[in-house]
Short mmCIF file of C-alpha atoms in Angstrom, two decimals:
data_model
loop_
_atom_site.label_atom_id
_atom_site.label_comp_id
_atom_site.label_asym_id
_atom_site.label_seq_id
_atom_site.Cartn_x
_atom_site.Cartn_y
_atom_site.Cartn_z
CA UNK A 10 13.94 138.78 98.45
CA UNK A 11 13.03 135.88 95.58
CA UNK A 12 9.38 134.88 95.56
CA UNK A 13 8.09 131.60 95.39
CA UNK A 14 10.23 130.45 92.29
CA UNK A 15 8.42 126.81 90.74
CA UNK A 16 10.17 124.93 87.77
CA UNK A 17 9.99 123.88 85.18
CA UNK A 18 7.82 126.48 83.34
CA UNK A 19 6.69 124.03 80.95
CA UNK A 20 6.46 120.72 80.52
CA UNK A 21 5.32 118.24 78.03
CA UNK A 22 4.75 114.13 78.88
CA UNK A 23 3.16 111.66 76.97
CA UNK A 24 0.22 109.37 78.62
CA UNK A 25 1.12 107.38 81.52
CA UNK A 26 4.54 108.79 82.53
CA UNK A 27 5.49 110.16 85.61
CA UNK A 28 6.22 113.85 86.17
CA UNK A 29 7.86 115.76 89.07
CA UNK A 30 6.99 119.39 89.53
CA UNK A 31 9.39 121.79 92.38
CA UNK A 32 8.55 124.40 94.33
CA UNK A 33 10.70 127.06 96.39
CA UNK A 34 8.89 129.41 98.96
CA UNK A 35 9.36 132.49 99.66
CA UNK A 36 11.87 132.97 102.14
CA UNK A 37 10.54 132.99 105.87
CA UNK A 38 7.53 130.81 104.60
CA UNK A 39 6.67 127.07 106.04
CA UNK A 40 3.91 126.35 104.18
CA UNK A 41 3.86 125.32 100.95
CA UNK A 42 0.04 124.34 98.64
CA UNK A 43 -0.47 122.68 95.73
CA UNK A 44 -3.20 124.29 93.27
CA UNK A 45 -4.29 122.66 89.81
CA UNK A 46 -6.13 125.35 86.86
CA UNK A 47 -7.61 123.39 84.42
CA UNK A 48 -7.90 126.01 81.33
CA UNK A 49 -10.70 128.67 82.06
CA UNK A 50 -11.35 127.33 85.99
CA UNK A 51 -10.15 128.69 88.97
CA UNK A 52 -7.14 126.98 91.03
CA UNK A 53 -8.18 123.76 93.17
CA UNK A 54 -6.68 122.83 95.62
CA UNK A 55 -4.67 119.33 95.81
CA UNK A 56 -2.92 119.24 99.11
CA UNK A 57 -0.93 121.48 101.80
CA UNK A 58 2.54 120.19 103.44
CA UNK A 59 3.94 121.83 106.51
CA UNK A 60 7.13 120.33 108.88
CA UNK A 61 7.53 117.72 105.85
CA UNK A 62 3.75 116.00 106.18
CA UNK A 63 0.76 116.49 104.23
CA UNK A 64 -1.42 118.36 106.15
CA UNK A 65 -4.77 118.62 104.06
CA UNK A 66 -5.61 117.26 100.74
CA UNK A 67 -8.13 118.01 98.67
CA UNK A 68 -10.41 115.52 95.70
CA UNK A 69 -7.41 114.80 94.14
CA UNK A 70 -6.55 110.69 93.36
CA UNK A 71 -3.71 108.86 95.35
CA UNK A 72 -1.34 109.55 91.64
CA UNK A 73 -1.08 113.05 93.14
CA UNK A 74 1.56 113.41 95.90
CA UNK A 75 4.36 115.45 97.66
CA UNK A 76 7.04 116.04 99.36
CA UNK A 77 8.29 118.77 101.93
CA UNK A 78 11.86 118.91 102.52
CA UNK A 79 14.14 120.56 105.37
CA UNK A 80 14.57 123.49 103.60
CA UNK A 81 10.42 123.98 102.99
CA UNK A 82 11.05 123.79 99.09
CA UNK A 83 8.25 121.22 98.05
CA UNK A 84 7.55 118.53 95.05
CA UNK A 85 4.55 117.22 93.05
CA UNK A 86 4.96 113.94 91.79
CA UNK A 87 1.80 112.86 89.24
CA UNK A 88 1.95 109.26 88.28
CA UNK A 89 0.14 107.54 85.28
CA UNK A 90 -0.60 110.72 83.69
CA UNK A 91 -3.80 111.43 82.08
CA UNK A 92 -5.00 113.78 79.42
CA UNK A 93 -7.24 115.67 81.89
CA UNK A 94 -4.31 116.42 83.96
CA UNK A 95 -3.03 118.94 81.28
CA UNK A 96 -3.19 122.27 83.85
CA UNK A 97 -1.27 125.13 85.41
CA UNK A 98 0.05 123.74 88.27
CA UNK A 99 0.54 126.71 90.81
CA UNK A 100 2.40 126.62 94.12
CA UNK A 101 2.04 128.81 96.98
CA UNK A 102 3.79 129.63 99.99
CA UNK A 103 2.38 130.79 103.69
CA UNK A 104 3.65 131.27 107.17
CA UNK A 105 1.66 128.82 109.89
CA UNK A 106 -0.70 130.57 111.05
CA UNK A 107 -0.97 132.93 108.25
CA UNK A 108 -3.79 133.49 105.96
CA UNK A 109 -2.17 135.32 103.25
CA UNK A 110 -0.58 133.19 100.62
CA UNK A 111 1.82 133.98 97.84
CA UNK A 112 2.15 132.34 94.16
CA UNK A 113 4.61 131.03 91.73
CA UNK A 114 3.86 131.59 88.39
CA UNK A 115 2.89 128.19 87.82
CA UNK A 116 4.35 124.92 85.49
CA UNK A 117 2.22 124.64 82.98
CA UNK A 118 1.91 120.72 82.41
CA UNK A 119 0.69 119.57 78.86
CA UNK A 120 -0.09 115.67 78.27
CA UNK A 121 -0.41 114.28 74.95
CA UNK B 9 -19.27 123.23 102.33
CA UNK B 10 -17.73 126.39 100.86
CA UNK B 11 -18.36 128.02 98.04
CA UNK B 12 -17.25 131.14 95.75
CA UNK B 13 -19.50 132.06 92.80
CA UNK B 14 -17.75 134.77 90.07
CA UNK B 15 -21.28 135.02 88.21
CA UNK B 16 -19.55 137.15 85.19
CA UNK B 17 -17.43 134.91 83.23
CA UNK B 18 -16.08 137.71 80.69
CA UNK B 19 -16.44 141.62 81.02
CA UNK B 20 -15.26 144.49 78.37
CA UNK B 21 -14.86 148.21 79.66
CA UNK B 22 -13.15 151.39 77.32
CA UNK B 23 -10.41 152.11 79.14
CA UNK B 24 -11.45 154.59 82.11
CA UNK B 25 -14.46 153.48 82.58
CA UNK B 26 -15.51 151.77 85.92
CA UNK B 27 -15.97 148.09 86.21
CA UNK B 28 -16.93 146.38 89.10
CA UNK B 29 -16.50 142.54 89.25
CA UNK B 30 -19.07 140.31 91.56
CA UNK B 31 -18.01 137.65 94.24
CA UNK B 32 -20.27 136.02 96.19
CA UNK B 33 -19.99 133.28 98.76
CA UNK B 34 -21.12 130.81 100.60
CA UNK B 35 -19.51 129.76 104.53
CA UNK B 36 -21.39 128.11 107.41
CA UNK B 37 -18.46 129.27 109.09
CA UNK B 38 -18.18 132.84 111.01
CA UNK B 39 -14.08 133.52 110.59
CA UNK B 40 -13.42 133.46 107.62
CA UNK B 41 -11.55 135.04 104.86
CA UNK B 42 -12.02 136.82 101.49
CA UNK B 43 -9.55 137.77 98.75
CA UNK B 44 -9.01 139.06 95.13
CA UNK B 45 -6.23 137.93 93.27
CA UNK B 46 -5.42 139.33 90.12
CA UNK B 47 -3.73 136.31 87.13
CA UNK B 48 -2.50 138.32 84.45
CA UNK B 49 -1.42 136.45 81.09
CA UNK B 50 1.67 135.37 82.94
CA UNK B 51 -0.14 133.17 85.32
CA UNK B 52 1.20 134.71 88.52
CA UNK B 53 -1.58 135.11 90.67
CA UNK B 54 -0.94 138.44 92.01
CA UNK B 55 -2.27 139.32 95.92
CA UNK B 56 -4.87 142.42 96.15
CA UNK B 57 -6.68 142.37 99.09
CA UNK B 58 -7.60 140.34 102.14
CA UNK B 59 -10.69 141.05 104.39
CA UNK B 60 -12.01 139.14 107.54
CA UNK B 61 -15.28 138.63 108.10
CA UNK B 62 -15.21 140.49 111.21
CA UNK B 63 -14.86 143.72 109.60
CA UNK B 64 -17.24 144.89 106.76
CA UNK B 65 -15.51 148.11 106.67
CA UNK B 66 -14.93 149.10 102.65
CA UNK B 67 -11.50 149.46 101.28
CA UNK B 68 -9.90 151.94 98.66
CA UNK B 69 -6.23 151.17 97.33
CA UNK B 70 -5.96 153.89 94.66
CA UNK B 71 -8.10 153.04 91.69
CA UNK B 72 -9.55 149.70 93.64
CA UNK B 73 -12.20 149.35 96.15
CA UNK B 74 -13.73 146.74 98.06
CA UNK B 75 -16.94 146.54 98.95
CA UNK B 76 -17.81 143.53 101.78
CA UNK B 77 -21.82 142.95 102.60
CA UNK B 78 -22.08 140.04 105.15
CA UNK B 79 -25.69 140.51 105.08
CA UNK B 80 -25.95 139.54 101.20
CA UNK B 81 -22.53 137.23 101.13
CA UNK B 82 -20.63 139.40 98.63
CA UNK B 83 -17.56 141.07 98.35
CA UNK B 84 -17.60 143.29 95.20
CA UNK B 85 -14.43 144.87 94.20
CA UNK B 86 -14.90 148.01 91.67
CA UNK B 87 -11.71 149.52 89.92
CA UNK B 88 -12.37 152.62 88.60
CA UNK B 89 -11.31 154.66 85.41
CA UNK B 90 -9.78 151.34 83.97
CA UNK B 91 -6.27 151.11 82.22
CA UNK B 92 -5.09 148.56 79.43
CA UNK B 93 -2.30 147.41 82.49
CA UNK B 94 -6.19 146.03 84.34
CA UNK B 95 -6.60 143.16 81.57
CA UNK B 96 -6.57 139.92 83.40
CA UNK B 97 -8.46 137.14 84.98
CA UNK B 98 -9.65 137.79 88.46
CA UNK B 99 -10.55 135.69 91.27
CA UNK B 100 -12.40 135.57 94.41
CA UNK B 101 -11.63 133.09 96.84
CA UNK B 102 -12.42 131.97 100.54
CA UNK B 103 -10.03 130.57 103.54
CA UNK B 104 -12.36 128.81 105.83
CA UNK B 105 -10.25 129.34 109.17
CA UNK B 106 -7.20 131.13 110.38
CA UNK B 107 -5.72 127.36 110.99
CA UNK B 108 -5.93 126.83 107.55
CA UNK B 109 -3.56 129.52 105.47
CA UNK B 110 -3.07 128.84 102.35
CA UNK B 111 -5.64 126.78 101.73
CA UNK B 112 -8.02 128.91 99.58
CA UNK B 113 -11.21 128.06 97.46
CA UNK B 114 -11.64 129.84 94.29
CA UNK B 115 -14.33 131.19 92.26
CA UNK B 116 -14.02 130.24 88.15
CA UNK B 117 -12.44 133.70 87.88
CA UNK B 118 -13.70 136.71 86.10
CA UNK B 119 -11.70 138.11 82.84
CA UNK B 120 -11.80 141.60 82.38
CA UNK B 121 -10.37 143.17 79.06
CA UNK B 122 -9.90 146.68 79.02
CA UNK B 123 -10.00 147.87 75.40
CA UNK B 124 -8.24 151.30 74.27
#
């Protein structure tokens, strides 16, 4: 049974491009959430999507957004990059309804 | 609002010695949930433990416990005679409501090295 599987593992953009992070759950899992770790913070939370909608966002600017497809696997899209938003981006995966959540092992985004 | 304070930023520990690692939190709310994820080098966050706040019973998995004290706010977890394998960042963090899996607040994560 894979895990929640996120690609790419790294990635490297230059100022002001646009970059596209994926995310597979774990199978049986309809939730997927969206966490950015700055270096030395804990995880934040950017936004939830479940049945293809956003379903709660966190303080994160409109460049951040998502999409939830049929199959529950889930993209980041970050537009107009910044420096600042150099970070581990982690994904996680839930079942409605259920409190435990499981990780990827994150794309770690650099922007130069 | 919520809130998760990890107060130690950095602990060392000899390897078997016993460390315990603070948490505590803040809620308005009265379900809620608690957790301890462990982020080694990798950046996995790895799963340890999951508590309600309906039940303050303590929990031992092996060479972790739990310890979960409404009255204070805190949810200590202790791992004792620490190995090498222990090294990593850990992390408190808070689900406000059953409705809203997945959706967890962190702490700013505690690293623990274990030396040899």
């Amino acid at each position: 049974d894979a895990g929640v599987t996120q690609s790419p593992t790294h990635l490297i953009k230059t100022r002001g491009q646009q970059v596209t992070l994926r995310c597979s759950p774990k199978s049986g899992h309809d939730t997927v959430s969206w966490y950015q770790q700055a270096l030395g913070q804990g995880p934040q939370f950017i936004f939830q999507y479940y049945e293809e909608e956003e379903r709660q966002r966190g303080n994160f600017p409109d460049r951040f957004s998502g999409h939830q497809f049929p199959n529950y696997s889930s993209e980041l899209n970050v537009n107009a990059l910044l420096l600042g938003d150099s970070a581990l981006y982690l994904c996680a995966s839930s079942r409605r309804g259920n409190t435990e959540a499981f990780f990827g092992q994150g794309t770690r985004l650099t922007v130069v | 609002a919520q809130k998760v304070t990890q107060a130690q930023t950095e602990i060392s520990v000899v390897e078997k010695e016993d460390v315990t690692l603070d948490c505590v939190y803040e809620t308005r709310d009265t379900t809620y949930y608690l957790f301890w994820y462990k982020q080694p080098p990798s950046g996995e966050l790895v799963f340890l433990i999951r508590r309600n706040s309906f039940d303050e019973q303590n929990e031992i998995s092996g060479r972790y416990s739990w310890n979960f004290q409404k009255s204070t706010s805190s949810f200590n977890f202790t791992i004792t005679a620490s190995q090498v394998v222990d090294s990593a960042v850990y992390f408190c963090a808070l689900i406000k409501s059953y409705n809203q899996g997945g959706k967890l607040i962190f702490g700013q994560g505690t690293e623990l090295s274990v030396k040899p």
